[in-house]
Tab-separated table of C-alpha atoms in Angstrom:
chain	number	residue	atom	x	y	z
A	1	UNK	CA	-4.762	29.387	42.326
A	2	UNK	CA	-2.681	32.040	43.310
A	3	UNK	CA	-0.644	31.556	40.641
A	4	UNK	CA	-3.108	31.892	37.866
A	5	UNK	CA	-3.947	34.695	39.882
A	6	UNK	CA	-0.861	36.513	39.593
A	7	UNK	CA	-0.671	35.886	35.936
A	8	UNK	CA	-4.096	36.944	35.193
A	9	UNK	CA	-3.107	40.148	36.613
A	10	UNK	CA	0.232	40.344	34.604
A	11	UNK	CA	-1.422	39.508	31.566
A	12	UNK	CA	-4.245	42.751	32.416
A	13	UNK	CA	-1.240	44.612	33.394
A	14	UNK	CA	0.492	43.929	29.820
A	15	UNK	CA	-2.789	44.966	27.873
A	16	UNK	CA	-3.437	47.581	29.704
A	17	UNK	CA	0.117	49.229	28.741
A	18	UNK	CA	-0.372	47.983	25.046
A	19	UNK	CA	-3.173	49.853	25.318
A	20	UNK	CA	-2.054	53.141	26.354
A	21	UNK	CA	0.967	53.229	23.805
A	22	UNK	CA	-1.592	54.019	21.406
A	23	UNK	CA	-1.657	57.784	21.213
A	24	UNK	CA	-4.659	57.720	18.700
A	25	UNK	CA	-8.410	58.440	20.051
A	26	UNK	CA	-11.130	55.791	18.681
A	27	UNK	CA	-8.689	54.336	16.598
A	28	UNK	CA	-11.066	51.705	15.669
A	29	UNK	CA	-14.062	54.199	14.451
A	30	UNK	CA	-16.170	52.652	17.269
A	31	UNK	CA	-17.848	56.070	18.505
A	32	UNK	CA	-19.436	58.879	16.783
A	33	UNK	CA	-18.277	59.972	13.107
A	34	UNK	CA	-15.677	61.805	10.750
A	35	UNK	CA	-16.340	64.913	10.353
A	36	UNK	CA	-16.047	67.246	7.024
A	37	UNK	CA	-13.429	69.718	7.605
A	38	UNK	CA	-10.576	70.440	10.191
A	39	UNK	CA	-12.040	73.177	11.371
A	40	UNK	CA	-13.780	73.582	14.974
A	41	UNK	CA	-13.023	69.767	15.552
A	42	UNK	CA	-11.283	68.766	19.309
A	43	UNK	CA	-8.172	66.861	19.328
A	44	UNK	CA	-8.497	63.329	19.394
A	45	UNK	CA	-10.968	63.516	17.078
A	46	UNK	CA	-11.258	62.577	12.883
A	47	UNK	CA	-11.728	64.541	10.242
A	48	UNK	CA	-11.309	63.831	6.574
A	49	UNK	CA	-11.100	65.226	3.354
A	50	UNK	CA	-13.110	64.084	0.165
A	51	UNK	CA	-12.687	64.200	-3.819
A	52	UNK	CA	-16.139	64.717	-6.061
A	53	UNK	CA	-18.088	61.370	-6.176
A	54	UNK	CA	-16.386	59.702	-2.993
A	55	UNK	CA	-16.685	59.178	0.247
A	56	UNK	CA	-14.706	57.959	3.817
A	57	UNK	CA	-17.081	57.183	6.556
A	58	UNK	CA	-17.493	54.414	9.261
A	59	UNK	CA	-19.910	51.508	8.686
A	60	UNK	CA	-20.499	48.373	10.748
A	61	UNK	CA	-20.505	44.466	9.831
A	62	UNK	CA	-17.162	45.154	7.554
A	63	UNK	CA	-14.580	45.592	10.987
A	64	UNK	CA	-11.476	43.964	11.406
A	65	UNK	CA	-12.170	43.789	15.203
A	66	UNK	CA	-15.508	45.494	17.035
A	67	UNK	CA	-17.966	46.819	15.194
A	68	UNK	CA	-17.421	49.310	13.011
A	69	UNK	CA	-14.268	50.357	10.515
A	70	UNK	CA	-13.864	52.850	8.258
A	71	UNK	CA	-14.501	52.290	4.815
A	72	UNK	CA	-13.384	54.553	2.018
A	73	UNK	CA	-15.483	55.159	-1.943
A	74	UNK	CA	-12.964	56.520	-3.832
A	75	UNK	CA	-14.085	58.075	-7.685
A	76	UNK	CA	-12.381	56.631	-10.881
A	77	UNK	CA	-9.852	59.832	-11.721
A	78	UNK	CA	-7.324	59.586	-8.538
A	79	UNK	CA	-5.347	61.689	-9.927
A	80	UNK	CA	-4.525	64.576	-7.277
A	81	UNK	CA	-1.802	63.556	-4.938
A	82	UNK	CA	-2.796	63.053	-1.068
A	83	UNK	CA	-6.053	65.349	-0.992
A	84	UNK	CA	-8.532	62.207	-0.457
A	85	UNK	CA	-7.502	60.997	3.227
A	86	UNK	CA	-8.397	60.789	6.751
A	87	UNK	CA	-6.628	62.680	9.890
A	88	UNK	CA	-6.614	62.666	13.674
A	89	UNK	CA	-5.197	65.601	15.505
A	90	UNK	CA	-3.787	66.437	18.282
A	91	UNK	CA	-0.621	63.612	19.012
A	92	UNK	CA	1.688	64.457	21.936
A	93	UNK	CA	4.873	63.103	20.658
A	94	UNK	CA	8.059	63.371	21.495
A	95	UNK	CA	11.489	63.206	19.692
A	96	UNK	CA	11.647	59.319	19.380
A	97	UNK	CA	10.927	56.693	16.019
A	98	UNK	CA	6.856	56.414	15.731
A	99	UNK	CA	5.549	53.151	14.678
A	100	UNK	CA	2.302	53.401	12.715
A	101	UNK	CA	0.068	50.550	12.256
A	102	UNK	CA	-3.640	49.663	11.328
A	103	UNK	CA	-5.724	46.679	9.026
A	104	UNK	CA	-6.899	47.045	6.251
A	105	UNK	CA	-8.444	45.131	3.305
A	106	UNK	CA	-9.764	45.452	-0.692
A	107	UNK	CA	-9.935	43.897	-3.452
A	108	UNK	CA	-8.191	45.895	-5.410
A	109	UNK	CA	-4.442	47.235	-5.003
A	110	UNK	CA	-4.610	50.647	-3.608
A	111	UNK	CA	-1.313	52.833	-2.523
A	112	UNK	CA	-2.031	54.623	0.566
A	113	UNK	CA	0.276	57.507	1.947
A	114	UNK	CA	1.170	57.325	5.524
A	115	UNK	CA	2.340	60.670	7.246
A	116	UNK	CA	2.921	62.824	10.315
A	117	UNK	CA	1.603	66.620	9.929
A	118	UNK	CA	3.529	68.742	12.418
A	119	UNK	CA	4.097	72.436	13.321
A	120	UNK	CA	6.915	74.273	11.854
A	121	UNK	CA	9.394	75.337	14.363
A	122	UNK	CA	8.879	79.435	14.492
A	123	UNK	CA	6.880	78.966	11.539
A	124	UNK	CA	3.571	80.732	13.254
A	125	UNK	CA	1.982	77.131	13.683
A	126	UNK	CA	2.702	76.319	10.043
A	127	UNK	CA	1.563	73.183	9.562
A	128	UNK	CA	4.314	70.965	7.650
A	129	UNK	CA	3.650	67.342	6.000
A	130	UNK	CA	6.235	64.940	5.748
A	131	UNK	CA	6.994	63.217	2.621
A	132	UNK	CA	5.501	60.292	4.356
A	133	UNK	CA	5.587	56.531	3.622
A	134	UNK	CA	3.768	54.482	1.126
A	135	UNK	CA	1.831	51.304	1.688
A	136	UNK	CA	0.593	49.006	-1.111
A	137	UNK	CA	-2.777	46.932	-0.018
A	138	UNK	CA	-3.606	43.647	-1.235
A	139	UNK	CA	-5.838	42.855	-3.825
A	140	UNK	CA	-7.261	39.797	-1.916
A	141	UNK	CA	-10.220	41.211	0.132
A	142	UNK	CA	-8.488	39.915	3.219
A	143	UNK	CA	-7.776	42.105	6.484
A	144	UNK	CA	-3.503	42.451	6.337
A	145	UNK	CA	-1.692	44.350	9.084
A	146	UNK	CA	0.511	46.830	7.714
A	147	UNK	CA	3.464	48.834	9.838
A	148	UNK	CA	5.556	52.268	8.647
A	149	UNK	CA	8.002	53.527	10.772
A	150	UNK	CA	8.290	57.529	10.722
A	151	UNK	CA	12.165	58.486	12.315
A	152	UNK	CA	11.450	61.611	13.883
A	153	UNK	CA	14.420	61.556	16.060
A	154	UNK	CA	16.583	64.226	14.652
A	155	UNK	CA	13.230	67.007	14.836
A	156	UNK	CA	12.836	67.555	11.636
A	157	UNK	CA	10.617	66.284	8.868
A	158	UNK	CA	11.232	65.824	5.108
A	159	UNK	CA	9.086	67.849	3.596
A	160	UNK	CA	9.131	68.801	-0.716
A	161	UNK	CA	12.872	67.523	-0.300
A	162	UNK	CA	13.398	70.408	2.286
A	163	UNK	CA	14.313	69.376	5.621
A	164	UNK	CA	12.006	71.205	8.423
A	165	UNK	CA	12.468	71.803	11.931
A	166	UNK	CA	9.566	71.216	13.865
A	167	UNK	CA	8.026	72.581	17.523
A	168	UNK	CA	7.944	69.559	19.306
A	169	UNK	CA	5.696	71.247	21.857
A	170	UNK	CA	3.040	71.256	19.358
A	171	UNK	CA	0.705	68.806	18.833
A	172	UNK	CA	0.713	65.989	15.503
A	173	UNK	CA	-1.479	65.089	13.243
A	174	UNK	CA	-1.874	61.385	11.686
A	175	UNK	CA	-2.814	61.461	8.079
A	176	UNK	CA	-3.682	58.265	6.062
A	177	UNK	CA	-4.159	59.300	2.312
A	178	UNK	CA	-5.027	57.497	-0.876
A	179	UNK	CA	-1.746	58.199	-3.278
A	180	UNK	CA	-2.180	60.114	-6.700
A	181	UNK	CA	-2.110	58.548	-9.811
A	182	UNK	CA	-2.881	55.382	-9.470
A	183	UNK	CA	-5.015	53.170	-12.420
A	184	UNK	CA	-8.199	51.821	-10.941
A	185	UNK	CA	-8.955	51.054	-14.671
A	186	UNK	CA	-12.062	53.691	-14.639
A	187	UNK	CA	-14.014	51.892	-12.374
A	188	UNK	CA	-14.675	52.548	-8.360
A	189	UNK	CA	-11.979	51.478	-5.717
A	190	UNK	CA	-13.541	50.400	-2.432
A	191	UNK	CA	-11.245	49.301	0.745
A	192	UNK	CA	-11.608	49.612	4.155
A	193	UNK	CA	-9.429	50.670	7.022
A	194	UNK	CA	-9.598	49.502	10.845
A	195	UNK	CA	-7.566	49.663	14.680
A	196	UNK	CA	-5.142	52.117	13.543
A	197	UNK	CA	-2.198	52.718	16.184
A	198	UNK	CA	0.513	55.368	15.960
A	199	UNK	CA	3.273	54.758	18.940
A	200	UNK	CA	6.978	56.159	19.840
A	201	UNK	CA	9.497	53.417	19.991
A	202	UNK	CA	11.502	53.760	23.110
């Protein structure tokens, strides 16, 4: 008994760290909602930014895990690079490799752009977005886990081919956006997103 004991606690222990390595606020869209604009939000919380005739917004019954995910309407003429996406601010990182993960499913392919906004060092809080990484979703209407790595461990970010120092002491911000260009053959593109983690590799 004391045995199971001990491991119960180990195991609690274990999740419990997992848990905190996340350094994302209601990554899985369980509380309250995404709000318009980035201005006058808190850190920690979500904000997003829409094209004519779409929409990104949690709904329940669709989540990978709890309740609710977040489920994006995007139009039929994606054809402006990263300005349909969602963003949390407000990540303490440090200089180390980030691992960014979440689940997501549709059933069509989409390309979404993952990417770390950060503050350009002596920039006057410039905010500078990486060149980010893309991630192709499957067409199968099944939830996938997909992982990007992000190597900020030199302090800089690639940015329009320009290399950019950043202020480390200055808060991140995740952005997940749909990628430009892309032929959703006139017709709506539906997929949804869900338990999205960002953490430093050690």
């Amino acid at each position: 008994m004391k045995k199971i004991l001990l491991l119960a606690f180990a195991l609690v222990g274990v999740l419990t760290l997992s848990a905190q390595d996340n350094k994302l606020m209601n990554s899985g869209f369980e509380e309250g909602t995404v709000k318009p604009k980035r201005g006058n939000i808190e850190n920690g919380e979500w904000y997003k930014s829409n094209l004519p005739n779409s929409s990104i917004m949690p709904v329940v019954n669709a989540a990978y895990e709890g309740n609710k995910s977040l489920r994006f309407i995007c139009n039929d003429k994606i054809d402006t690079r990263y300005k349909q996406f969602v963003a949390q601010r407000g990540l303490q990182l440090s200089q180390k490799k980030i691992e960014i993960s979440f689940y997501a499913r549709s059933a069509k392919s989409v390309v979404l752009n993952v990417s770390l906004v950060g503050v350009k060092k002596g920039g006057n809080d410039k905010l500078v977005t990486g060149n980010g990484e893309n991630v192709r979703i499957l067409s199968d209407n099944k939830w996938h886990l997909y992982t990007v790595e992000v190597d900020l461990e030199s302090g800089e970010i690639i940015s329009n081919k320009k290399s950019v120092k950043l202020n480390f002491d200055e808060p991140f911000e995740l952005r997940i956006a749909l990628d430009g260009g892309q032929d959703f053959s006139m017709d709506k593109t539906i997929f949804y997103i869900d338990n999205i983690s960002v953490s430093e590799k050690i």
